[in-house]
Tab-separated table of C-alpha atoms in Angstrom:
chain	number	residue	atom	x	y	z
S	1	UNK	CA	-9.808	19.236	-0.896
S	2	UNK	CA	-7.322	18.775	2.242
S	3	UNK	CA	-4.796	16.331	2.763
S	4	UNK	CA	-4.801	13.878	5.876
S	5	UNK	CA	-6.310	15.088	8.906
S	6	UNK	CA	-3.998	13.368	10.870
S	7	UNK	CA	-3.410	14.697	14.744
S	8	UNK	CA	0.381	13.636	14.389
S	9	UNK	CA	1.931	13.960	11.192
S	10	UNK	CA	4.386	10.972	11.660
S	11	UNK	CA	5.234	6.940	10.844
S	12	UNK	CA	5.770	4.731	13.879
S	13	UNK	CA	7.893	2.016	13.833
S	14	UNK	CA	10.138	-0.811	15.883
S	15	UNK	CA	13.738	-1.146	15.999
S	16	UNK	CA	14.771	-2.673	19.381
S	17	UNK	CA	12.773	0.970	20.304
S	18	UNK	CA	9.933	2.531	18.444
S	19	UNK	CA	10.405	5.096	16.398
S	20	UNK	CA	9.024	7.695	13.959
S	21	UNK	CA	9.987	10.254	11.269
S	22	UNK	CA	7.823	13.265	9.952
S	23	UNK	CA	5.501	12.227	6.881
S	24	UNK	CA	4.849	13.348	4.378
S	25	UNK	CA	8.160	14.914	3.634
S	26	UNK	CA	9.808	15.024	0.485
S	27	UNK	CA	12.846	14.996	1.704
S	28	UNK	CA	14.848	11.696	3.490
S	29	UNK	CA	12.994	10.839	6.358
S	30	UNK	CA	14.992	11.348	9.862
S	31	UNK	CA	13.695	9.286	12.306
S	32	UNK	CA	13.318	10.124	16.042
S	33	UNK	CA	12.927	7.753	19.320
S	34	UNK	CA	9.284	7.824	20.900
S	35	UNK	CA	10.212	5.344	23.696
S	36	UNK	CA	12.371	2.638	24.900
S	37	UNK	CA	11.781	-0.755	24.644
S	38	UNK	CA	12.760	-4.279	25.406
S	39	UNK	CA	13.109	-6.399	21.781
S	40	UNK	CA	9.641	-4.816	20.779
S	41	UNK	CA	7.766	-6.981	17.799
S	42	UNK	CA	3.876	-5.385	17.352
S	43	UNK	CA	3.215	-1.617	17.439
S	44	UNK	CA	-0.633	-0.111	16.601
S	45	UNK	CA	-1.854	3.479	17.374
S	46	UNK	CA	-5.112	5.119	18.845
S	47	UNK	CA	-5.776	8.122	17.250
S	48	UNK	CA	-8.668	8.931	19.410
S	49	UNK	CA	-6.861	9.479	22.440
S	50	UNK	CA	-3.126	9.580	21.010
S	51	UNK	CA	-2.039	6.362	22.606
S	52	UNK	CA	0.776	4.023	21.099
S	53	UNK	CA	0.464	0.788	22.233
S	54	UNK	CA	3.776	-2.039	21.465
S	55	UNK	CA	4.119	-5.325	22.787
S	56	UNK	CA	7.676	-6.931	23.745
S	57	UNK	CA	8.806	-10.566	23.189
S	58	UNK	CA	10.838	-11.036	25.682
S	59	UNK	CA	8.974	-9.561	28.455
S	60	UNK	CA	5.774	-10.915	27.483
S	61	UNK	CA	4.801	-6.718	28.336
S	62	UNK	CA	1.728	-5.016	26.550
S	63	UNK	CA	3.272	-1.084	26.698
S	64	UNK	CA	0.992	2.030	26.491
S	65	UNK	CA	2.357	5.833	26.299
S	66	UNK	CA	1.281	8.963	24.645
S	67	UNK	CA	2.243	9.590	20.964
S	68	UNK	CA	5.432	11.522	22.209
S	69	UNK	CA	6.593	8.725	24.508
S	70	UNK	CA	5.128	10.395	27.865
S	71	UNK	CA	3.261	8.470	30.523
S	72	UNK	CA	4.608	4.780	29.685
S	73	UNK	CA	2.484	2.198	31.697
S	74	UNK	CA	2.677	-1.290	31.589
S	75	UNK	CA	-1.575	-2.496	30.648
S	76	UNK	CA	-1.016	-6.093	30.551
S	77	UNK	CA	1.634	-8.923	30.737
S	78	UNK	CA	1.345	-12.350	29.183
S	79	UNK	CA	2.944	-14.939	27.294
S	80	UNK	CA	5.455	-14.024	25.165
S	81	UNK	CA	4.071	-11.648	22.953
S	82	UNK	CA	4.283	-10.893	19.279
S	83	UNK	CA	1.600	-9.134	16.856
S	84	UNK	CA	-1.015	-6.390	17.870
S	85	UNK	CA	-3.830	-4.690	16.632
S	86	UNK	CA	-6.559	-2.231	17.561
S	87	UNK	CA	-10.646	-2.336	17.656
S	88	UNK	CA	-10.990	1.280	17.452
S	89	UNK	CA	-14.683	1.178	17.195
S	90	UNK	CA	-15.285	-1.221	20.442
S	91	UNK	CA	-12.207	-0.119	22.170
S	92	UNK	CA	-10.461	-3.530	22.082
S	93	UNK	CA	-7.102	-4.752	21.482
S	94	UNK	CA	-6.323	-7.913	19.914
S	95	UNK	CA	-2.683	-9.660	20.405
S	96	UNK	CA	-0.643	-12.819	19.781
S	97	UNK	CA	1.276	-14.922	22.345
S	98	UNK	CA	4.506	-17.072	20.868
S	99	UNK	CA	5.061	-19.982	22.888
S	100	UNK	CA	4.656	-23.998	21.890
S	101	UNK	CA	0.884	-23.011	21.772
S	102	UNK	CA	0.126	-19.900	20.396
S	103	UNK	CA	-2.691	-17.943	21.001
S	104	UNK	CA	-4.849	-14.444	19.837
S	105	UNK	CA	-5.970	-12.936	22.828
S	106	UNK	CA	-8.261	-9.749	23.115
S	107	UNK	CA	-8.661	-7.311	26.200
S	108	UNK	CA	-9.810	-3.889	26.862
S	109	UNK	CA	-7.408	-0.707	26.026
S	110	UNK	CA	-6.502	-0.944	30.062
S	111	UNK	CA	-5.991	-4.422	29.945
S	112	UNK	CA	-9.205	-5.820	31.456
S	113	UNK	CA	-11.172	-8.199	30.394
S	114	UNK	CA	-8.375	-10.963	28.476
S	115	UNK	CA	-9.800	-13.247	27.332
S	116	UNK	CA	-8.444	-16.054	24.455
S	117	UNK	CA	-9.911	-15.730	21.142
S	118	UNK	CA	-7.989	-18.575	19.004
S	119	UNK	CA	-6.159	-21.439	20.156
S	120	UNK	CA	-3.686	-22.341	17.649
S	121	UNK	CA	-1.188	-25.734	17.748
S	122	UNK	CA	1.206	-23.684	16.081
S	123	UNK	CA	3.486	-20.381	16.837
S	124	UNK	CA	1.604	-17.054	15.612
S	125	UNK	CA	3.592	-15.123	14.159
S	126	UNK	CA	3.163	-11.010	12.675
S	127	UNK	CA	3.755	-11.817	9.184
S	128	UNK	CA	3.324	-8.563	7.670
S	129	UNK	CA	5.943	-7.490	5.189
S	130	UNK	CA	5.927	-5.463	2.220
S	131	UNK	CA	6.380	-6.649	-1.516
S	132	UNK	CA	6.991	-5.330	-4.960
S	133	UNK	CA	4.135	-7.042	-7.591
S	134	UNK	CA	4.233	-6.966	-11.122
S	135	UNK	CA	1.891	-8.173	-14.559
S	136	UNK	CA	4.587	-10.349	-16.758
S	137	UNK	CA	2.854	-9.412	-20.121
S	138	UNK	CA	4.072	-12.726	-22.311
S	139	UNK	CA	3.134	-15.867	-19.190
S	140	UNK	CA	0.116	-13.362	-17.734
S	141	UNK	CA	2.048	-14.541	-14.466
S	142	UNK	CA	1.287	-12.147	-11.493
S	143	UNK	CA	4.572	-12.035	-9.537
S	144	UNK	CA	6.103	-10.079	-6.584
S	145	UNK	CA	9.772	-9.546	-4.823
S	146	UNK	CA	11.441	-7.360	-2.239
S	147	UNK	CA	11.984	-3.829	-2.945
S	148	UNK	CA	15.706	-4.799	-3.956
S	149	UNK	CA	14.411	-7.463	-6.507
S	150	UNK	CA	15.402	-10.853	-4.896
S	151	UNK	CA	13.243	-13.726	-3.597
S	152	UNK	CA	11.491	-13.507	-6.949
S	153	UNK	CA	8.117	-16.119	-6.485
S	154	UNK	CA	5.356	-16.350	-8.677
S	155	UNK	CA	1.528	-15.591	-7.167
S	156	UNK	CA	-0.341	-16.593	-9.212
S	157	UNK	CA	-1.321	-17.680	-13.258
S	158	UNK	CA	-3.823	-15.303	-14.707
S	159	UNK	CA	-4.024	-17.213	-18.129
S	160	UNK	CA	-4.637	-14.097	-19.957
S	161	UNK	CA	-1.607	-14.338	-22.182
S	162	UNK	CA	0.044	-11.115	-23.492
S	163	UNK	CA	-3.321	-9.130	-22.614
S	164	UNK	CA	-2.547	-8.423	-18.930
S	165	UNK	CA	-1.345	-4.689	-17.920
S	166	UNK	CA	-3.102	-2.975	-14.973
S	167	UNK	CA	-2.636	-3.654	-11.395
S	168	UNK	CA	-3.643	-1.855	-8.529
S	169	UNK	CA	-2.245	-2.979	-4.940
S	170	UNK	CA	-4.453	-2.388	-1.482
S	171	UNK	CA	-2.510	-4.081	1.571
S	172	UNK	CA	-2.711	-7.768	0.284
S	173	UNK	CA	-5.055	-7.436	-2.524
S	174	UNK	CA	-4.226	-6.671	-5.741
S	175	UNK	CA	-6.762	-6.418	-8.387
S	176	UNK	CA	-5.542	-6.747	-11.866
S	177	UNK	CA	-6.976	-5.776	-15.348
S	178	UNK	CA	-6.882	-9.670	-17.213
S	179	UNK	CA	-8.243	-8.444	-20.746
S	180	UNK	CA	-11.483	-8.361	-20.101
S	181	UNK	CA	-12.353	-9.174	-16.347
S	182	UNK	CA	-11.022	-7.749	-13.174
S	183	UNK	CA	-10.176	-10.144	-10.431
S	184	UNK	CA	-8.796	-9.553	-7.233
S	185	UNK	CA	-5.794	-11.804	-5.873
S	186	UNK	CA	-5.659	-12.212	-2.170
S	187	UNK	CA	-2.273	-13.135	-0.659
S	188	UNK	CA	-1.421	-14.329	2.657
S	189	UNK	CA	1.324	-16.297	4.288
S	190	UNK	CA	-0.566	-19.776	3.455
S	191	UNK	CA	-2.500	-19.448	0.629
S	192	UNK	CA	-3.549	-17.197	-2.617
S	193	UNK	CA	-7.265	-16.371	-3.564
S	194	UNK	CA	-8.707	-15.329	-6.450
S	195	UNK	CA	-12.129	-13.656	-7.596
S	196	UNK	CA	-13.680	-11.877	-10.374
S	197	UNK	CA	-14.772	-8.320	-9.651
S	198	UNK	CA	-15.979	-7.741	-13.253
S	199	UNK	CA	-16.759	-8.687	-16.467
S	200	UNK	CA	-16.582	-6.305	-19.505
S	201	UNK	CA	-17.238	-7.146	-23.486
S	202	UNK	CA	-14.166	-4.586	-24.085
S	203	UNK	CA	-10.464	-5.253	-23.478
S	204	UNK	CA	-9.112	-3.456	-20.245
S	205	UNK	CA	-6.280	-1.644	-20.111
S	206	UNK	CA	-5.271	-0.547	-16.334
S	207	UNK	CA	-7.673	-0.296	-12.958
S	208	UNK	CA	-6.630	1.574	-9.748
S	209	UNK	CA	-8.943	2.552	-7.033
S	210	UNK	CA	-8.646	5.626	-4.642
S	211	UNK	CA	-10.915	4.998	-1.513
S	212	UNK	CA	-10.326	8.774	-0.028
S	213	UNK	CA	-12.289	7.801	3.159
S	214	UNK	CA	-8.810	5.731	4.373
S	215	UNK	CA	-7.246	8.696	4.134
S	216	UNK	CA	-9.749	10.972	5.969
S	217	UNK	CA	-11.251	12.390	2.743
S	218	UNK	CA	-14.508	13.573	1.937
S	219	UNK	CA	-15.551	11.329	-0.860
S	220	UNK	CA	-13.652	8.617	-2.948
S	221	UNK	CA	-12.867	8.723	-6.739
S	222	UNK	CA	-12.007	5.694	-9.291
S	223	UNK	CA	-9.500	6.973	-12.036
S	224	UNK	CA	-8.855	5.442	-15.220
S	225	UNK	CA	-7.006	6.265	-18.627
S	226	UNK	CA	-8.726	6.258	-21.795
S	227	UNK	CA	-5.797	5.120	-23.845
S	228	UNK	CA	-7.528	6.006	-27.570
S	229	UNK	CA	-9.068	9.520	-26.263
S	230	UNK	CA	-5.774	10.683	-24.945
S	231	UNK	CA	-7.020	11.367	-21.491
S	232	UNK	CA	-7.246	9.854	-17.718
S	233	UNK	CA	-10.918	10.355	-16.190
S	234	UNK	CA	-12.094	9.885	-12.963
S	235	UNK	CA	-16.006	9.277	-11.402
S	236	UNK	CA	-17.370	9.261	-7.977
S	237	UNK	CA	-17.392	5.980	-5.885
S	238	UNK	CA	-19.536	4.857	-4.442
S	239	UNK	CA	-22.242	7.041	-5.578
S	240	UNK	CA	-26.313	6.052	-5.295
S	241	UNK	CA	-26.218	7.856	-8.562
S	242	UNK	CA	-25.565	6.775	-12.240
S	243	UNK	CA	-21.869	7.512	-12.256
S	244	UNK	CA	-20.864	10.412	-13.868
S	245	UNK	CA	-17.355	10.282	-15.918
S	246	UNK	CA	-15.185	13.652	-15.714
S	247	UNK	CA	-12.022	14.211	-17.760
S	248	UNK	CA	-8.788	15.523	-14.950
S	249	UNK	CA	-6.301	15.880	-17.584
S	250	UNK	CA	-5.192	15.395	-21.361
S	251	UNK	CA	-2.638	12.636	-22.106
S	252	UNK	CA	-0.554	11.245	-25.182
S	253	UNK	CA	-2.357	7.539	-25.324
S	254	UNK	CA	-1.729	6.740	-21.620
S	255	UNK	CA	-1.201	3.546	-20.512
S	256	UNK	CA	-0.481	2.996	-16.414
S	257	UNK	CA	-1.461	5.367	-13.512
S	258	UNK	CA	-1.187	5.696	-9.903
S	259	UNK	CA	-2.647	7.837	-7.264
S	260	UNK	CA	-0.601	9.865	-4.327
S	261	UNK	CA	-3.388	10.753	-2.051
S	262	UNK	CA	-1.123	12.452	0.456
S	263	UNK	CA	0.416	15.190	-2.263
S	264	UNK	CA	-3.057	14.872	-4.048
S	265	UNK	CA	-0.940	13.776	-7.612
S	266	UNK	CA	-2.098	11.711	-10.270
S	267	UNK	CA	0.904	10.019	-12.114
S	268	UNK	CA	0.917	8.168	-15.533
S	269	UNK	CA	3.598	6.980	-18.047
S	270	UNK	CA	2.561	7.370	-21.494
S	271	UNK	CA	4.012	4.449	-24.257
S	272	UNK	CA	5.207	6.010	-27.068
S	273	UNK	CA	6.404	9.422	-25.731
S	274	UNK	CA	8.194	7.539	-22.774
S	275	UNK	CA	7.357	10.078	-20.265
S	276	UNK	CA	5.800	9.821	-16.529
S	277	UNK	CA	4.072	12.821	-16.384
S	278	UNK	CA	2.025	14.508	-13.142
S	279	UNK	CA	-1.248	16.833	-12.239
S	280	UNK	CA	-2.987	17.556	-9.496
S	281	UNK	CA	-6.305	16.412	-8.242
S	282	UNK	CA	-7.584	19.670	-9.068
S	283	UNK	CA	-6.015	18.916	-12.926
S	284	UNK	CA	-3.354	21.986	-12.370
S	285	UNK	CA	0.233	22.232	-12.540
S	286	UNK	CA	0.651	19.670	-14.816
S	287	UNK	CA	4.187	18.453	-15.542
S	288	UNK	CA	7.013	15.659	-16.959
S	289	UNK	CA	8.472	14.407	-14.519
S	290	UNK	CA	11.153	11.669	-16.470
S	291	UNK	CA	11.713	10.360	-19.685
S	292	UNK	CA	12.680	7.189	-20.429
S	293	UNK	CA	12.546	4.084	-23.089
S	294	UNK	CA	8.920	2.728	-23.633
S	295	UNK	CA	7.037	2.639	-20.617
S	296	UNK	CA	3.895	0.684	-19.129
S	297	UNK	CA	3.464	-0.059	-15.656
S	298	UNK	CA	3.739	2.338	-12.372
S	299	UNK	CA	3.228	2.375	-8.892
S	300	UNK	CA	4.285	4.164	-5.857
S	301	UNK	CA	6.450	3.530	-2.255
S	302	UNK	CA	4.159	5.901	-0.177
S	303	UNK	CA	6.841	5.668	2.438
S	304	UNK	CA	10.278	5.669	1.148
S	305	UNK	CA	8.731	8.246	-1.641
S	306	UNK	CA	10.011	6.278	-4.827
S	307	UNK	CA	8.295	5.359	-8.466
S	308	UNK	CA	8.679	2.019	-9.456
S	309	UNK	CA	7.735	1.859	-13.695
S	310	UNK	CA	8.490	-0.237	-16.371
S	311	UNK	CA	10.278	-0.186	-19.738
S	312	UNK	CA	8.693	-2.065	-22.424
S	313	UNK	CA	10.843	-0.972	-25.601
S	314	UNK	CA	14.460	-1.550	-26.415
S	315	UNK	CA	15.108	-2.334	-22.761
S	316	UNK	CA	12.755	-4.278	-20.363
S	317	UNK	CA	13.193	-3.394	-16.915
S	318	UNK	CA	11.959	-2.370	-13.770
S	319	UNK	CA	13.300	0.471	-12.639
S	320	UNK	CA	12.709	3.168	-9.789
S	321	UNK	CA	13.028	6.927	-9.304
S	322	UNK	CA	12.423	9.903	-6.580
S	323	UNK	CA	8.831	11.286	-7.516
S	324	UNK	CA	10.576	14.399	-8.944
S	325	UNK	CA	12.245	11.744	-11.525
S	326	UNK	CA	15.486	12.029	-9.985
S	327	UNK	CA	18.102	9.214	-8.786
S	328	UNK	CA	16.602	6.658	-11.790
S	329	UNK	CA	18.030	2.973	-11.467
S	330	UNK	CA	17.547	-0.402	-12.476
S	331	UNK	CA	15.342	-2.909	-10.173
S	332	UNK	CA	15.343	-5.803	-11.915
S	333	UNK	CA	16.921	-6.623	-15.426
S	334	UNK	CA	15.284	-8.273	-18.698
S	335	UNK	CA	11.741	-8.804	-17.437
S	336	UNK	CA	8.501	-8.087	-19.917
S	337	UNK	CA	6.313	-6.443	-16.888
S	338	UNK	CA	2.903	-4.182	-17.544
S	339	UNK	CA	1.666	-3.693	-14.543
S	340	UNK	CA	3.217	-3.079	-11.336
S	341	UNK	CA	2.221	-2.649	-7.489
S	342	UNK	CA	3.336	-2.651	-4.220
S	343	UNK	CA	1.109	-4.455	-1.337
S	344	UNK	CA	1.756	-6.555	1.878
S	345	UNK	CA	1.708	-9.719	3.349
S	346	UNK	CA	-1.247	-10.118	5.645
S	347	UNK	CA	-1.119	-12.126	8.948
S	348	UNK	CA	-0.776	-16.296	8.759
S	349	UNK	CA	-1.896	-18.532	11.330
């Protein structure tokens, strides 16, 4: 198995220019200018013909140029102009315009063809932000912050009272393990959804998914721990086939795991021994990477490369460290957490 068959190895972003930096790397990311720009708010790639396209606010400018800033062309101009996003399939771009009547336009990748999509009464904005969730064991309160800890706000009440642990975060869905259903929790900028996914006479522990396909994989895999067998396990999804469980790796009664698809790591804290330990996909080169008080939930920053866990013994934190279990330090003081994600804000109207 390969990692991301990506043709530019790289994370574009905005910053009164657009930038990137070389990812994966696991070292500090040093970002590099692709292109000038004027107060630029919406950025979105196409892969299939290495194109970057960015909008700017005060220009009301829709900017194309090649992945390493050559051939910048202006495809469209419009109202002030704020969020962006690509139809990769039917070669269209979608956009927001920010003016007393906002809008969602669409038009072609050369900028033929606008046409208005939504007419809105109020301003549209990009609303897209990323967030730090977590399981409070004790209220069975799903809640999320910044990265730093502050603007603390509660998403929603699970009622599943000192039996909720597992979370797993996808964009702005995160599906949690509420004793014995699953149930996903939708969060936008105006309102909170929730669904059950499953049902199961047994008490669940923890539930991530790892759709491989996103990440230009072959086939996808569900992993779970198997706290009272000592080991995590993984089976095919989908599959047209009765799904077949297979052991990756032996564990001291795990408890919380996450998935790095890029590096191809599994990671998992175990309770009692307080350790976050790591394998491959493959189940080699297994290892400890920290040890710490009592532990239960974990996640990953894909990006910015850190583990977020939590303590759940003597201490009750939520603390972070470098994936090599380096630089630990405390998130957020005195909080009973069990499971733990990190997801994003998806766009309000």
């Amino acid at each position: 198995m390969t990692g991301p068959k990506l043709k530019e190895s790289a994370i574009l972003f905005e910053r009164n220019d657009i930038l990137r930096f070389r990812y994966p790397s696991e070292q500090p990311y040093v970002s590099e200018t692709v292109t000038k720009a004027d107060k630029p708010v919406g950025v979105a790639i196409d892969q299939l013909y290495s194109h970057v396209y960015l909008t700017e606010y005060g220009t009301g400018k829709l900017y194309r140029c090649n992945l390493d800033g050559s051939n910048k062309i202006v495809v469209l101009q419009d109202d002030p102009l704020y969020a962006i996003t690509l139809d990769n399939s039917n070669r269209w771009m979608y956009y927001s315009t920010y003016t007393t009547n906002g809008n969602i336009k669409k038009a072609r990748l050369n900028g033929t063809e606008k046409q208005t999509i939504i007419n809105s009464p109020h301003r549209i904005y990009d609303a897209t932000g990323n967030q730090l969730y977590w399981m409070e064991y004790n209220s069975g309160d799903l809640k999320s912050s910044t990265f730093n800890g502050e603007n603390e706000i509660k998403v929603v009440g699970t009622n599943a009272v000192s039996t909720n642990i597992g979370i797993h975060v996808y964009g702005s869905n995160i599906i949690c393990a509420t004793k014995t259903t699953i149930i996903n929790v939708t969060v936008s900028t105006t309102s909170t959804t929730t669904n059950i996914l499953h049902s199961d006479p047994e008490r669940i522990f923890s539930v991530i998914v790892l759709n491989e396909k996103y990440c230009d994989y072959k086939n996808g895999y569900i992993y779970f721990k198997r706290h009272d067998l000592n080991v995590i396990s993984r089976f095919r999804y989908p599959s047209d086939k009765s799904y077949k469980e297979e052991d990756v790796t032996t564990a001291e009664q795990p408890i919380s795991l996450v998935i790095d698809p890029v590096y191809e790591h599994v990671y998992w804290t175990e309770r009692y021994t307080g350790k976050i330990c790591r394998c491959n996909f493959n189940r080699l080169n297994k290892a400890c990477i920290l040890k710490d008080d009592r532990l239960y939930g974990i996640t990953l920053d894909n990006r910015y490369r850190w583990l977020y866990y939590s303590t759940f013994g003597t201490t009750r934190k939520i603390r972070k460290a470098r994936l090599n279990g380096s630089e630990n330090q405390t998130v957020i003081e005195s909080v009973e957490v069990t499971g733990l994600g990190i997801g994003m804000l998806s766009l309000g109207l």
